[in-house]
Amino acid sequence: MRDAGEQWPSDAELLRRHVAGDDQAFGELFRRHRDRLWAVALRTVCDPEEAADALQDAMVSAFRRAADFRGESAVTTWLHRIVVNAALDRLRRRAARPALSAGDEQAFEALAGPAGDPAHTTDVRLDVDTALRILPPQQRAALVVVDMLGFSVADAAVILDISPGTVKSRCARARARLLPHVSHLRGNRSASESVSPAQGGDT
Amino acid sequence: MRGQTTHPDTDVLAEFHAGLATGRRGARIAAHLAVCDRCSALRDELAGVSALLAAVPAQAMPDRVAQRLDSALAAEVARRTDSERARGDSPRDRGTAARPAGRRGLRLLSLRVLAPAAAVVLAAAGYGLSQLPHGSGNLASPSSGVAGAAKPASRANIPALTPSSGAAARAEPERMSPASFPFLTSHTNFMPGTLKQQVEAALRMAESARATQAAPAAVIACVRHVAGSANPLMVESARYQGQAATIIVMRTSKGDTALVAGAGCSASHGQPLATTTVP
């Protein structure tokens, strides 16, 4: 398997090659973005097993529907859109099921893994991940895409298939709702400021 | 929404911060923030939520998930190759099944999707398929553990495997070059849980890689031990559970059966480590 770091064929070129029948191109493209795609799936569904299911659904869907990509947006935006859709789909399907148990949380923590972070970073991450669960899925997806992954409101609107105004209002309501649950983290400025945003494998 | 004298609630401040409160309403909130320490502090806290979220590092995808996705992707690639071939195959291909010996394995592979009747043509044309009644015996004899997995269930609709239809081909093996099978080396680490998908993917690779290497003598000896005189569809020198291994894919009546031979596989030893059958 090749390193995901190489960027020499562009995303769009890899997708073209895939559509043209190249068996390797899609794998290369997907590996290039999979950590970010994993992050968006995991944080949207808040459950590692469901996130893996959603990501697999999305990957298969993107593989099969690649010819539909028309280049109106970046390939990554398109990929994220498919992943978010698959994640929200999973959430809708399990909507009738009860909320997460403590066991899920332990599984989540185990899967999330230490990843070599300083202890306080892991704590912040786990606290944030826990806090995100209180949000309604649509708000959470918007907040993850905009605030956590750093997409512009315009790109987020494409990913979420809603208007830019709706992206803004969902994010605003999500931040307001999240505030009481993360203010203790935010109060600890050394914790939030010492964490590099570039960390986490998305070069 | 709110009068100047009232503190706007957190939602309203968040909307204002997101640029959603415009016109007179926005101006009213801005004027309030300018004079109210409590609300401007709250606005700063809201801005801090975004900063906090942006600072949380994303964790890398766990290996377990990555492996699962790799397998799913391999299966997708195989599925696409199959459906493309199903569309591309024409009756003419069946009529021209007799191909130069060098592409024998590749042709066999590409005929996977044809009806059993096509297999009759192949066997009669001397492709060594008739070896399979013997071949499966060969698979079973040195390694009883494999017998259950590799032994073809006799299926009435595969006449190619009956002695009569295979008679014409029985003289063929002697004329075969000793290493006329596609051979690859790779860094693939085959694993028990994903063996089937990985073998499927490997078969696609073998097919798309038109030029294959000549197999080393040790690999040929191992293949002869495991496969007898039947020619494998593909042989791949790779790893299994991290250890050097040879993957040998044979055609059987149930599909393509892959045997994983360990590093010690030779002309006299070759207990397979694992087998799987790709329908």
Short mmCIF file of C-alpha atoms in Angstrom, two decimals:
data_model
loop_
_atom_site.label_atom_id
_atom_site.label_comp_id
_atom_site.label_asym_id
_atom_site.label_seq_id
_atom_site.Cartn_x
_atom_site.Cartn_y
_atom_site.Cartn_z
CA MET A 1 0.00 0.00 0.00
CA ARG A 2 1.26 3.42 -0.82
CA ASP A 3 1.70 6.28 1.55
CA ALA A 4 -1.25 8.56 1.77
CA GLY A 5 0.98 11.59 1.93
CA GLU A 6 1.82 11.73 -1.74
CA GLN A 7 -0.30 14.23 -3.53
CA TRP A 8 1.05 13.98 -7.03
CA PRO A 9 -2.04 12.85 -8.88
CA SER A 10 -4.71 15.34 -7.81
CA ASP A 11 -7.86 14.05 -6.16
CA ALA A 12 -9.78 14.82 -9.32
CA GLU A 13 -7.23 12.95 -11.42
CA LEU A 14 -7.49 9.89 -9.16
CA LEU A 15 -11.24 9.97 -9.45
CA ARG A 16 -10.98 10.21 -13.24
CA ARG A 17 -8.64 7.23 -13.31
CA HIS A 18 -11.03 5.28 -11.12
CA VAL A 19 -13.92 6.00 -13.46
CA ALA A 20 -11.72 5.01 -16.39
CA GLY A 21 -11.21 1.60 -14.81
CA ASP A 22 -8.01 1.99 -12.77
CA ASP A 23 -8.38 -0.47 -9.89
CA GLN A 24 -5.94 1.33 -7.63
CA ALA A 25 -7.02 4.93 -8.01
CA PHE A 26 -9.99 4.94 -5.67
CA GLY A 27 -8.06 3.24 -2.89
CA GLU A 28 -5.35 5.83 -3.21
CA LEU A 29 -7.86 8.66 -3.08
CA PHE A 30 -9.72 7.21 -0.14
CA ARG A 31 -6.60 6.50 1.88
CA ARG A 32 -5.50 10.06 1.32
CA HIS A 33 -8.55 11.41 3.14
CA ARG A 34 -9.63 8.58 5.34
CA ASP A 35 -8.54 10.03 8.67
CA ARG A 36 -10.62 13.14 8.16
CA LEU A 37 -13.50 11.11 6.79
CA TRP A 38 -13.24 8.85 9.81
CA ALA A 39 -13.30 11.87 12.10
CA VAL A 40 -16.43 13.28 10.55
CA ALA A 41 -18.18 9.90 10.62
CA LEU A 42 -17.15 9.17 14.20
CA ARG A 43 -18.14 12.58 15.51
CA THR A 44 -21.41 12.64 13.67
CA VAL A 45 -22.64 9.24 14.83
CA CYS A 46 -20.73 9.21 18.16
CA ASP A 47 -20.20 5.47 18.05
CA PRO A 48 -17.17 3.74 16.57
CA GLU A 49 -19.02 0.71 15.26
CA GLU A 50 -21.68 2.81 13.60
CA ALA A 51 -19.01 5.14 12.29
CA ALA A 52 -17.18 2.24 10.68
CA ASP A 53 -20.45 1.04 9.15
CA ALA A 54 -21.28 4.51 7.90
CA LEU A 55 -17.84 5.03 6.46
CA GLN A 56 -17.99 1.71 4.66
CA ASP A 57 -21.43 2.55 3.26
CA ALA A 58 -20.06 5.88 2.11
CA MET A 59 -16.93 4.42 0.58
CA VAL A 60 -18.91 1.88 -1.42
CA SER A 61 -21.36 4.54 -2.49
CA ALA A 62 -18.58 6.89 -3.60
CA PHE A 63 -16.87 4.04 -5.42
CA ARG A 64 -20.00 3.25 -7.38
CA ARG A 65 -21.18 6.79 -7.94
CA ALA A 66 -17.86 8.29 -8.91
CA ALA A 67 -19.03 8.83 -12.47
CA ASP A 68 -21.70 11.18 -11.10
CA PHE A 69 -19.09 13.56 -9.76
CA ARG A 70 -19.27 16.59 -12.00
CA GLY A 71 -16.61 18.73 -10.45
CA GLU A 72 -18.92 21.44 -9.09
CA SER A 73 -17.12 21.09 -5.80
CA ALA A 74 -13.77 19.77 -4.66
CA VAL A 75 -13.47 16.00 -4.52
CA THR A 76 -12.97 16.16 -0.75
CA THR A 77 -16.18 18.14 -0.37
CA TRP A 78 -17.99 15.51 -2.40
CA LEU A 79 -16.48 12.71 -0.31
CA HIS A 80 -17.40 14.44 2.94
CA ARG A 81 -20.91 14.95 1.69
CA ILE A 82 -21.31 11.25 1.04
CA VAL A 83 -19.87 10.37 4.45
CA VAL A 84 -22.09 12.83 6.31
CA ASN A 85 -25.12 11.53 4.46
CA ALA A 86 -24.24 7.97 5.35
CA ALA A 87 -23.65 8.95 8.97
CA LEU A 88 -26.96 10.81 9.29
CA ASP A 89 -28.64 7.89 7.58
CA ARG A 90 -27.27 5.56 10.24
CA LEU A 91 -28.50 7.89 12.95
CA ARG A 92 -31.97 8.01 11.46
CA ARG A 93 -32.07 4.25 11.31
CA ARG A 94 -31.11 3.85 14.94
CA ALA A 95 -33.26 6.76 16.12
CA ALA A 96 -35.70 4.43 17.82
CA ARG A 97 -32.96 2.82 19.83
CA PRO A 98 -32.07 4.08 23.31
CA ALA A 99 -29.24 6.48 23.99
CA LEU A 100 -25.67 5.42 24.43
CA SER A 101 -24.71 3.43 27.47
CA ALA A 102 -21.59 3.67 29.57
CA GLY A 103 -20.32 0.60 27.74
CA ASP A 104 -20.41 2.49 24.48
CA GLU A 105 -18.37 5.19 26.02
CA GLN A 106 -15.69 2.77 27.10
CA ALA A 107 -15.66 1.20 23.66
CA PHE A 108 -15.40 4.63 22.19
CA GLU A 109 -12.48 5.50 24.38
CA ALA A 110 -10.74 2.23 23.58
CA LEU A 111 -11.19 2.74 19.88
CA ALA A 112 -10.29 6.38 19.96
CA GLY A 113 -6.95 5.30 21.33
CA PRO A 114 -4.19 7.35 22.86
CA ALA A 115 -2.55 8.24 19.52
CA GLY A 116 0.43 9.61 21.41
CA ASP A 117 -1.36 12.71 22.58
CA PRO A 118 -0.43 14.43 25.78
CA ALA A 119 -2.84 13.39 28.50
CA HIS A 120 -4.65 16.71 28.70
CA THR A 121 -5.25 16.68 24.95
CA THR A 122 -6.89 13.29 25.19
CA ASP A 123 -8.99 14.54 28.07
CA VAL A 124 -10.14 17.54 26.10
CA ARG A 125 -10.94 15.36 23.14
CA LEU A 126 -12.96 12.90 25.17
CA ASP A 127 -14.80 15.70 26.95
CA VAL A 128 -15.62 17.35 23.66
CA ASP A 129 -16.69 14.06 22.10
CA THR A 130 -18.95 13.43 25.06
CA ALA A 131 -20.40 16.93 24.93
CA LEU A 132 -21.11 16.62 21.22
CA ARG A 133 -23.54 13.80 21.97
CA ILE A 134 -26.02 16.15 23.55
CA LEU A 135 -26.57 17.87 20.22
CA PRO A 136 -29.25 16.89 17.74
CA PRO A 137 -27.57 15.08 14.82
CA GLN A 138 -28.14 17.81 12.25
CA GLN A 139 -26.63 20.47 14.48
CA ARG A 140 -23.78 18.22 15.42
CA ALA A 141 -22.97 17.44 11.79
CA ALA A 142 -22.90 21.14 10.96
CA LEU A 143 -20.67 21.96 13.90
CA VAL A 144 -18.28 19.10 13.15
CA VAL A 145 -17.92 20.12 9.53
CA VAL A 146 -17.48 23.83 10.18
CA ASP A 147 -15.76 24.16 13.54
CA MET A 148 -13.90 20.88 13.83
CA LEU A 149 -12.93 20.18 10.23
CA GLY A 150 -12.65 23.82 9.25
CA PHE A 151 -14.77 23.81 6.11
CA SER A 152 -16.09 27.17 4.96
CA VAL A 153 -19.80 27.81 5.40
CA ALA A 154 -20.17 27.57 1.60
CA ASP A 155 -18.50 24.14 1.45
CA ALA A 156 -20.39 22.99 4.52
CA ALA A 157 -23.62 23.95 2.76
CA VAL A 158 -22.66 21.61 -0.08
CA ILE A 159 -21.62 18.84 2.28
CA LEU A 160 -24.78 19.09 4.34
CA ASP A 161 -27.03 19.89 1.39
CA ILE A 162 -28.57 22.88 3.14
CA SER A 163 -28.38 26.63 2.56
CA PRO A 164 -25.46 28.62 3.96
CA GLY A 165 -27.90 30.43 6.24
CA THR A 166 -29.06 27.12 7.67
CA VAL A 167 -25.44 26.06 8.20
CA LYS A 168 -24.87 29.24 10.19
CA SER A 169 -27.97 28.90 12.30
CA ARG A 170 -27.37 25.23 13.05
CA CYS A 171 -23.82 26.00 14.09
CA ALA A 172 -24.95 28.94 16.20
CA ARG A 173 -27.55 26.91 18.04
CA ALA A 174 -25.10 24.06 18.49
CA ARG A 175 -22.46 26.35 19.98
CA ALA A 176 -24.99 27.88 22.34
CA ARG A 177 -26.16 24.47 23.46
CA LEU A 178 -22.64 23.15 23.82
CA LEU A 179 -21.34 26.11 25.78
CA PRO A 180 -22.35 25.02 29.30
CA HIS A 181 -20.82 21.60 28.66
CA VAL A 182 -17.45 22.78 27.49
CA SER A 183 -16.97 26.04 29.37
CA HIS A 184 -14.82 24.25 31.94
CA LEU A 185 -12.48 23.23 29.10
CA ARG A 186 -12.52 26.65 27.64
CA GLY A 187 -11.83 28.16 31.07
CA ASN A 188 -8.67 26.10 31.14
CA ARG A 189 -7.03 28.17 28.46
CA SER A 190 -3.72 26.42 28.68
CA ALA A 191 -5.43 23.20 27.67
CA SER A 192 -7.18 24.57 24.64
CA GLU A 193 -4.38 26.80 23.44
CA SER A 194 -1.56 24.30 23.72
CA VAL A 195 -3.29 21.95 21.35
CA SER A 196 -2.13 22.36 17.81
CA PRO A 197 -4.98 22.36 15.30
CA ALA A 198 -2.75 20.66 12.76
CA GLN A 199 -2.37 17.61 14.96
CA GLY A 200 -4.15 14.43 14.15
CA GLY A 201 -2.79 13.04 10.94
CA ASP A 202 -4.41 15.29 8.40
CA THR A 203 -1.33 16.69 6.82
CA MET B 1 -36.52 39.96 19.27
CA ARG B 2 -35.46 41.44 22.58
CA GLY B 3 -35.66 44.93 23.81
CA GLN B 4 -32.55 46.96 24.50
CA THR B 5 -33.10 46.65 28.19
CA THR B 6 -33.16 42.85 28.15
CA HIS B 7 -30.08 40.66 27.87
CA PRO B 8 -30.23 38.63 24.68
CA ASP B 9 -30.16 34.91 25.36
CA THR B 10 -27.30 32.66 24.37
CA ASP B 11 -28.97 31.48 21.16
CA VAL B 12 -29.45 35.04 19.99
CA LEU B 13 -25.87 35.95 20.80
CA ALA B 14 -24.67 32.85 18.96
CA GLU B 15 -26.71 33.80 15.91
CA PHE B 16 -25.38 37.32 16.10
CA HIS B 17 -21.86 35.96 16.30
CA ALA B 18 -22.52 33.75 13.26
CA GLY B 19 -23.58 36.81 11.31
CA LEU B 20 -27.26 35.95 11.28
CA ALA B 21 -28.62 38.97 13.13
CA THR B 22 -28.68 41.85 10.70
CA GLY B 23 -30.48 45.13 10.26
CA ARG B 24 -32.14 46.76 13.22
CA ARG B 25 -32.04 43.58 15.26
CA GLY B 26 -28.30 43.23 14.73
CA ALA B 27 -27.71 46.85 15.55
CA ARG B 28 -29.68 46.49 18.76
CA ILE B 29 -27.62 43.51 19.88
CA ALA B 30 -24.38 45.24 18.96
CA ALA B 31 -25.41 48.28 20.97
CA HIS B 32 -26.23 46.08 23.94
CA LEU B 33 -22.94 44.23 23.76
CA ALA B 34 -21.07 47.52 23.78
CA VAL B 35 -22.45 48.39 27.19
CA CYS B 36 -23.01 44.99 28.81
CA ASP B 37 -19.96 43.21 30.19
CA ARG B 38 -21.93 40.09 31.00
CA CYS B 39 -23.20 39.64 27.45
CA SER B 40 -19.92 40.52 25.78
CA ALA B 41 -18.22 37.94 28.00
CA LEU B 42 -20.81 35.40 26.91
CA ARG B 43 -20.18 36.28 23.28
CA ASP B 44 -16.46 35.72 23.83
CA GLU B 45 -17.20 32.37 25.37
CA LEU B 46 -19.25 31.40 22.35
CA ALA B 47 -16.38 32.35 20.08
CA GLY B 48 -14.21 30.23 22.33
CA VAL B 49 -16.36 27.15 21.63
CA SER B 50 -15.37 27.28 17.97
CA ALA B 51 -11.74 27.76 18.90
CA LEU B 52 -11.87 24.86 21.32
CA LEU B 53 -13.45 22.55 18.75
CA ALA B 54 -10.94 23.56 16.09
CA ALA B 55 -8.12 22.71 18.48
CA VAL B 56 -9.26 19.17 19.23
CA PRO B 57 -7.08 16.85 17.20
CA ALA B 58 -8.80 14.28 15.05
CA GLN B 59 -7.74 10.77 15.87
CA ALA B 60 -6.39 8.63 13.09
CA MET B 61 -8.55 5.82 11.81
CA PRO B 62 -7.97 2.69 13.92
CA ASP B 63 -6.14 -0.11 12.08
CA ARG B 64 -9.07 -2.43 12.56
CA VAL B 65 -11.35 -0.06 10.69
CA ALA B 66 -8.74 0.59 8.03
CA GLN B 67 -8.36 -3.14 7.39
CA ARG B 68 -12.07 -3.61 7.19
CA LEU B 69 -12.40 -0.80 4.67
CA ASP B 70 -9.51 -2.16 2.63
CA SER B 71 -11.29 -5.51 2.40
CA ALA B 72 -14.56 -3.87 1.47
CA LEU B 73 -12.77 -1.88 -1.20
CA ALA B 74 -11.09 -4.98 -2.59
CA ALA B 75 -14.50 -6.62 -2.82
CA GLU B 76 -15.86 -3.58 -4.65
CA VAL B 77 -12.99 -3.61 -7.12
CA ALA B 78 -13.62 -7.31 -7.74
CA ARG B 79 -17.32 -6.73 -8.17
CA ARG B 80 -16.72 -4.00 -10.70
CA THR B 81 -14.24 -6.11 -12.64
CA ASP B 82 -16.74 -8.94 -12.71
CA SER B 83 -19.63 -6.87 -13.92
CA GLU B 84 -17.50 -5.21 -16.58
CA ARG B 85 -16.38 -8.55 -17.80
CA ALA B 86 -19.92 -9.89 -17.79
CA ARG B 87 -20.91 -7.05 -20.05
CA GLY B 88 -17.84 -7.41 -22.23
CA ASP B 89 -17.99 -11.15 -22.77
CA SER B 90 -19.53 -12.27 -26.00
CA PRO B 91 -20.32 -15.71 -27.38
CA ARG B 92 -17.34 -15.25 -29.67
CA ASP B 93 -15.06 -15.42 -26.64
CA ARG B 94 -16.32 -18.86 -25.83
CA GLY B 95 -15.70 -20.06 -29.35
CA THR B 96 -12.13 -18.87 -29.18
CA ALA B 97 -11.42 -20.35 -25.81
CA ALA B 98 -8.34 -22.11 -27.09
CA ARG B 99 -5.62 -19.56 -26.59
CA PRO B 100 -1.84 -19.61 -26.61
CA ALA B 101 -0.49 -21.43 -23.61
CA GLY B 102 1.15 -18.36 -22.11
CA ARG B 103 -2.17 -16.76 -21.33
CA ARG B 104 -3.83 -19.92 -20.21
CA GLY B 105 -4.27 -18.95 -16.60
CA LEU B 106 -5.48 -15.52 -17.48
CA ARG B 107 -8.02 -16.87 -19.90
CA LEU B 108 -9.29 -19.31 -17.36
CA LEU B 109 -9.68 -16.50 -14.94
CA SER B 110 -11.58 -14.34 -17.33
CA LEU B 111 -13.92 -17.20 -18.10
CA ARG B 112 -14.99 -17.43 -14.50
CA VAL B 113 -18.26 -15.76 -15.18
CA LEU B 114 -19.29 -17.95 -18.08
CA ALA B 115 -21.85 -20.69 -17.82
CA PRO B 116 -20.71 -24.18 -16.81
CA ALA B 117 -21.14 -25.22 -20.41
CA ALA B 118 -18.13 -23.14 -21.27
CA ALA B 119 -16.07 -25.18 -18.88
CA VAL B 120 -16.82 -28.26 -20.93
CA VAL B 121 -15.30 -26.58 -23.95
CA LEU B 122 -12.23 -25.65 -21.97
CA ALA B 123 -11.70 -29.07 -20.51
CA ALA B 124 -12.12 -30.76 -23.86
CA ALA B 125 -9.72 -28.30 -25.37
CA GLY B 126 -7.07 -29.55 -23.03
CA TYR B 127 -6.73 -26.91 -20.41
CA GLY B 128 -6.00 -29.27 -17.63
CA LEU B 129 -9.34 -28.76 -16.00
CA SER B 130 -9.90 -32.46 -16.26
CA GLN B 131 -7.06 -32.78 -13.83
CA LEU B 132 -9.35 -31.61 -11.15
CA PRO B 133 -10.76 -34.98 -10.18
CA HIS B 134 -7.12 -35.89 -9.68
CA GLY B 135 -6.15 -32.45 -8.66
CA SER B 136 -8.55 -32.41 -5.79
CA GLY B 137 -7.16 -35.77 -4.76
CA ASN B 138 -3.74 -34.21 -4.81
CA LEU B 139 -4.94 -31.41 -2.67
CA ALA B 140 -6.32 -33.82 -0.19
CA SER B 141 -3.62 -36.44 -0.01
CA PRO B 142 -0.65 -34.55 1.43
CA SER B 143 -2.78 -32.51 3.72
CA SER B 144 -5.91 -34.04 5.06
CA GLY B 145 -6.82 -30.81 6.75
CA VAL B 146 -7.45 -29.22 3.42
CA ALA B 147 -9.60 -31.96 2.06
CA GLY B 148 -12.85 -30.67 3.47
CA ALA B 149 -12.38 -27.19 2.17
CA ALA B 150 -10.96 -28.03 -1.21
CA LYS B 151 -12.82 -31.14 -2.19
CA PRO B 152 -15.31 -30.23 -4.87
CA ALA B 153 -18.83 -31.23 -4.12
CA SER B 154 -19.90 -33.23 -7.11
CA ARG B 155 -22.33 -31.04 -8.92
CA ALA B 156 -24.35 -32.66 -11.63
CA ASN B 157 -24.36 -29.52 -13.69
CA ILE B 158 -20.62 -29.49 -14.17
CA PRO B 159 -20.01 -32.26 -16.67
CA ALA B 160 -16.51 -30.97 -17.26
CA LEU B 161 -15.42 -32.80 -14.18
CA THR B 162 -16.59 -36.20 -15.29
CA PRO B 163 -13.92 -38.52 -16.66
CA SER B 164 -15.51 -38.88 -20.06
CA SER B 165 -15.54 -35.24 -20.97
CA GLY B 166 -12.07 -34.80 -19.60
CA ALA B 167 -10.57 -37.69 -21.49
CA ALA B 168 -9.27 -35.60 -24.32
CA ALA B 169 -7.31 -33.45 -21.95
CA ARG B 170 -5.72 -36.11 -19.86
CA ALA B 171 -2.63 -36.33 -21.99
CA GLU B 172 -2.04 -32.61 -21.72
CA PRO B 173 -0.12 -32.11 -18.49
CA GLU B 174 3.09 -33.58 -19.84
CA ARG B 175 3.22 -30.93 -22.48
CA MET B 176 2.72 -28.10 -20.06
CA SER B 177 5.61 -25.93 -19.19
CA PRO B 178 6.42 -26.57 -15.53
CA ALA B 179 5.74 -22.99 -14.51
CA SER B 180 3.03 -21.81 -16.83
CA PHE B 181 1.02 -20.05 -14.16
CA PRO B 182 0.87 -16.36 -13.39
CA PHE B 183 3.28 -15.63 -10.57
CA LEU B 184 3.46 -12.46 -8.52
CA THR B 185 5.38 -11.28 -5.55
CA SER B 186 3.76 -8.75 -3.28
CA HIS B 187 3.89 -7.29 0.19
CA THR B 188 0.31 -8.21 0.84
CA ASN B 189 -0.18 -9.58 4.32
CA PHE B 190 -2.99 -12.09 3.97
CA MET B 191 -4.99 -12.49 7.16
CA PRO B 192 -7.40 -15.24 8.23
CA GLY B 193 -10.40 -12.95 8.57
CA THR B 194 -10.01 -11.31 5.19
CA LEU B 195 -8.41 -14.12 3.20
CA LYS B 196 -11.31 -14.50 0.83
CA GLN B 197 -11.51 -10.82 -0.09
CA GLN B 198 -7.75 -10.58 -0.38
CA VAL B 199 -7.63 -13.59 -2.68
CA GLU B 200 -10.34 -12.08 -4.83
CA ALA B 201 -8.36 -8.88 -5.06
CA ALA B 202 -5.18 -10.80 -5.81
CA LEU B 203 -6.88 -12.63 -8.66
CA ARG B 204 -7.85 -9.30 -10.17
CA MET B 205 -4.32 -8.10 -9.81
CA ALA B 206 -2.96 -11.21 -11.45
CA GLU B 207 -5.28 -10.68 -14.32
CA SER B 208 -4.57 -7.03 -14.87
CA ALA B 209 -0.82 -7.57 -14.58
CA ARG B 210 -0.34 -9.02 -18.03
CA ALA B 211 3.33 -9.71 -17.52
CA THR B 212 4.07 -12.03 -14.66
CA GLN B 213 7.40 -13.09 -13.30
CA ALA B 214 8.99 -16.48 -13.64
CA ALA B 215 8.50 -18.35 -10.39
CA PRO B 216 11.62 -19.40 -8.46
CA ALA B 217 12.37 -23.12 -8.41
CA ALA B 218 11.40 -23.42 -4.74
CA VAL B 219 7.97 -21.97 -5.48
CA ILE B 220 7.50 -24.31 -8.44
CA ALA B 221 8.43 -27.26 -6.26
CA CYS B 222 5.91 -26.16 -3.66
CA VAL B 223 3.22 -25.65 -6.30
CA ARG B 224 3.87 -29.10 -7.76
CA HIS B 225 3.58 -30.61 -4.34
CA VAL B 226 0.37 -28.85 -3.49
CA ALA B 227 -1.27 -28.81 -6.90
CA GLY B 228 0.14 -31.87 -8.57
CA SER B 229 0.34 -31.40 -12.29
CA ALA B 230 -2.66 -29.10 -12.44
CA ASN B 231 -1.78 -25.54 -13.21
CA PRO B 232 -2.83 -22.94 -10.67
CA LEU B 233 -4.72 -19.88 -11.74
CA MET B 234 -2.28 -17.78 -9.86
CA VAL B 235 0.58 -18.06 -7.43
CA GLU B 236 1.57 -15.20 -5.23
CA SER B 237 4.58 -14.94 -3.02
CA ALA B 238 3.43 -12.77 -0.12
CA ARG B 239 2.89 -13.01 3.62
CA TYR B 240 0.30 -14.71 5.75
CA GLN B 241 -0.17 -13.38 9.26
CA GLY B 242 3.13 -11.62 8.86
CA GLN B 243 5.09 -14.69 7.80
CA ALA B 244 6.43 -15.43 4.34
CA ALA B 245 3.92 -17.55 2.49
CA THR B 246 2.90 -18.70 -0.96
CA ILE B 247 -0.70 -18.27 -2.02
CA ILE B 248 -1.74 -20.84 -4.60
CA VAL B 249 -5.11 -20.46 -6.29
CA MET B 250 -6.56 -23.53 -7.97
CA ARG B 251 -9.73 -23.98 -9.93
CA THR B 252 -12.19 -26.43 -8.44
CA SER B 253 -15.78 -27.15 -9.20
CA LYS B 254 -16.85 -24.92 -6.31
CA GLY B 255 -14.87 -21.98 -7.50
CA ASP B 256 -11.31 -20.90 -7.10
CA THR B 257 -9.68 -22.38 -4.06
CA ALA B 258 -6.73 -20.62 -2.51
CA LEU B 259 -4.22 -22.51 -0.41
CA VAL B 260 -1.78 -20.72 1.78
CA ALA B 261 1.54 -22.56 1.97
CA GLY B 262 4.07 -21.57 4.57
CA ALA B 263 7.74 -20.84 4.08
CA GLY B 264 8.62 -24.51 4.52
CA CYS B 265 6.63 -25.57 1.51
CA SER B 266 8.75 -27.67 -0.84
CA ALA B 267 8.50 -30.68 -3.11
CA SER B 268 8.00 -32.91 -0.09
CA HIS B 269 6.40 -30.65 2.52
CA GLY B 270 3.46 -28.39 2.11
CA GLN B 271 0.78 -28.57 4.73
CA PRO B 272 -1.36 -25.56 3.86
CA LEU B 273 -1.78 -23.01 6.60
CA ALA B 274 -5.21 -22.01 5.40
CA THR B 275 -7.60 -22.35 2.51
CA THR B 276 -10.50 -20.38 1.19
CA THR B 277 -12.80 -20.77 -1.77
CA VAL B 278 -13.90 -17.89 -3.90
CA PRO B 279 -17.16 -18.79 -5.58
#
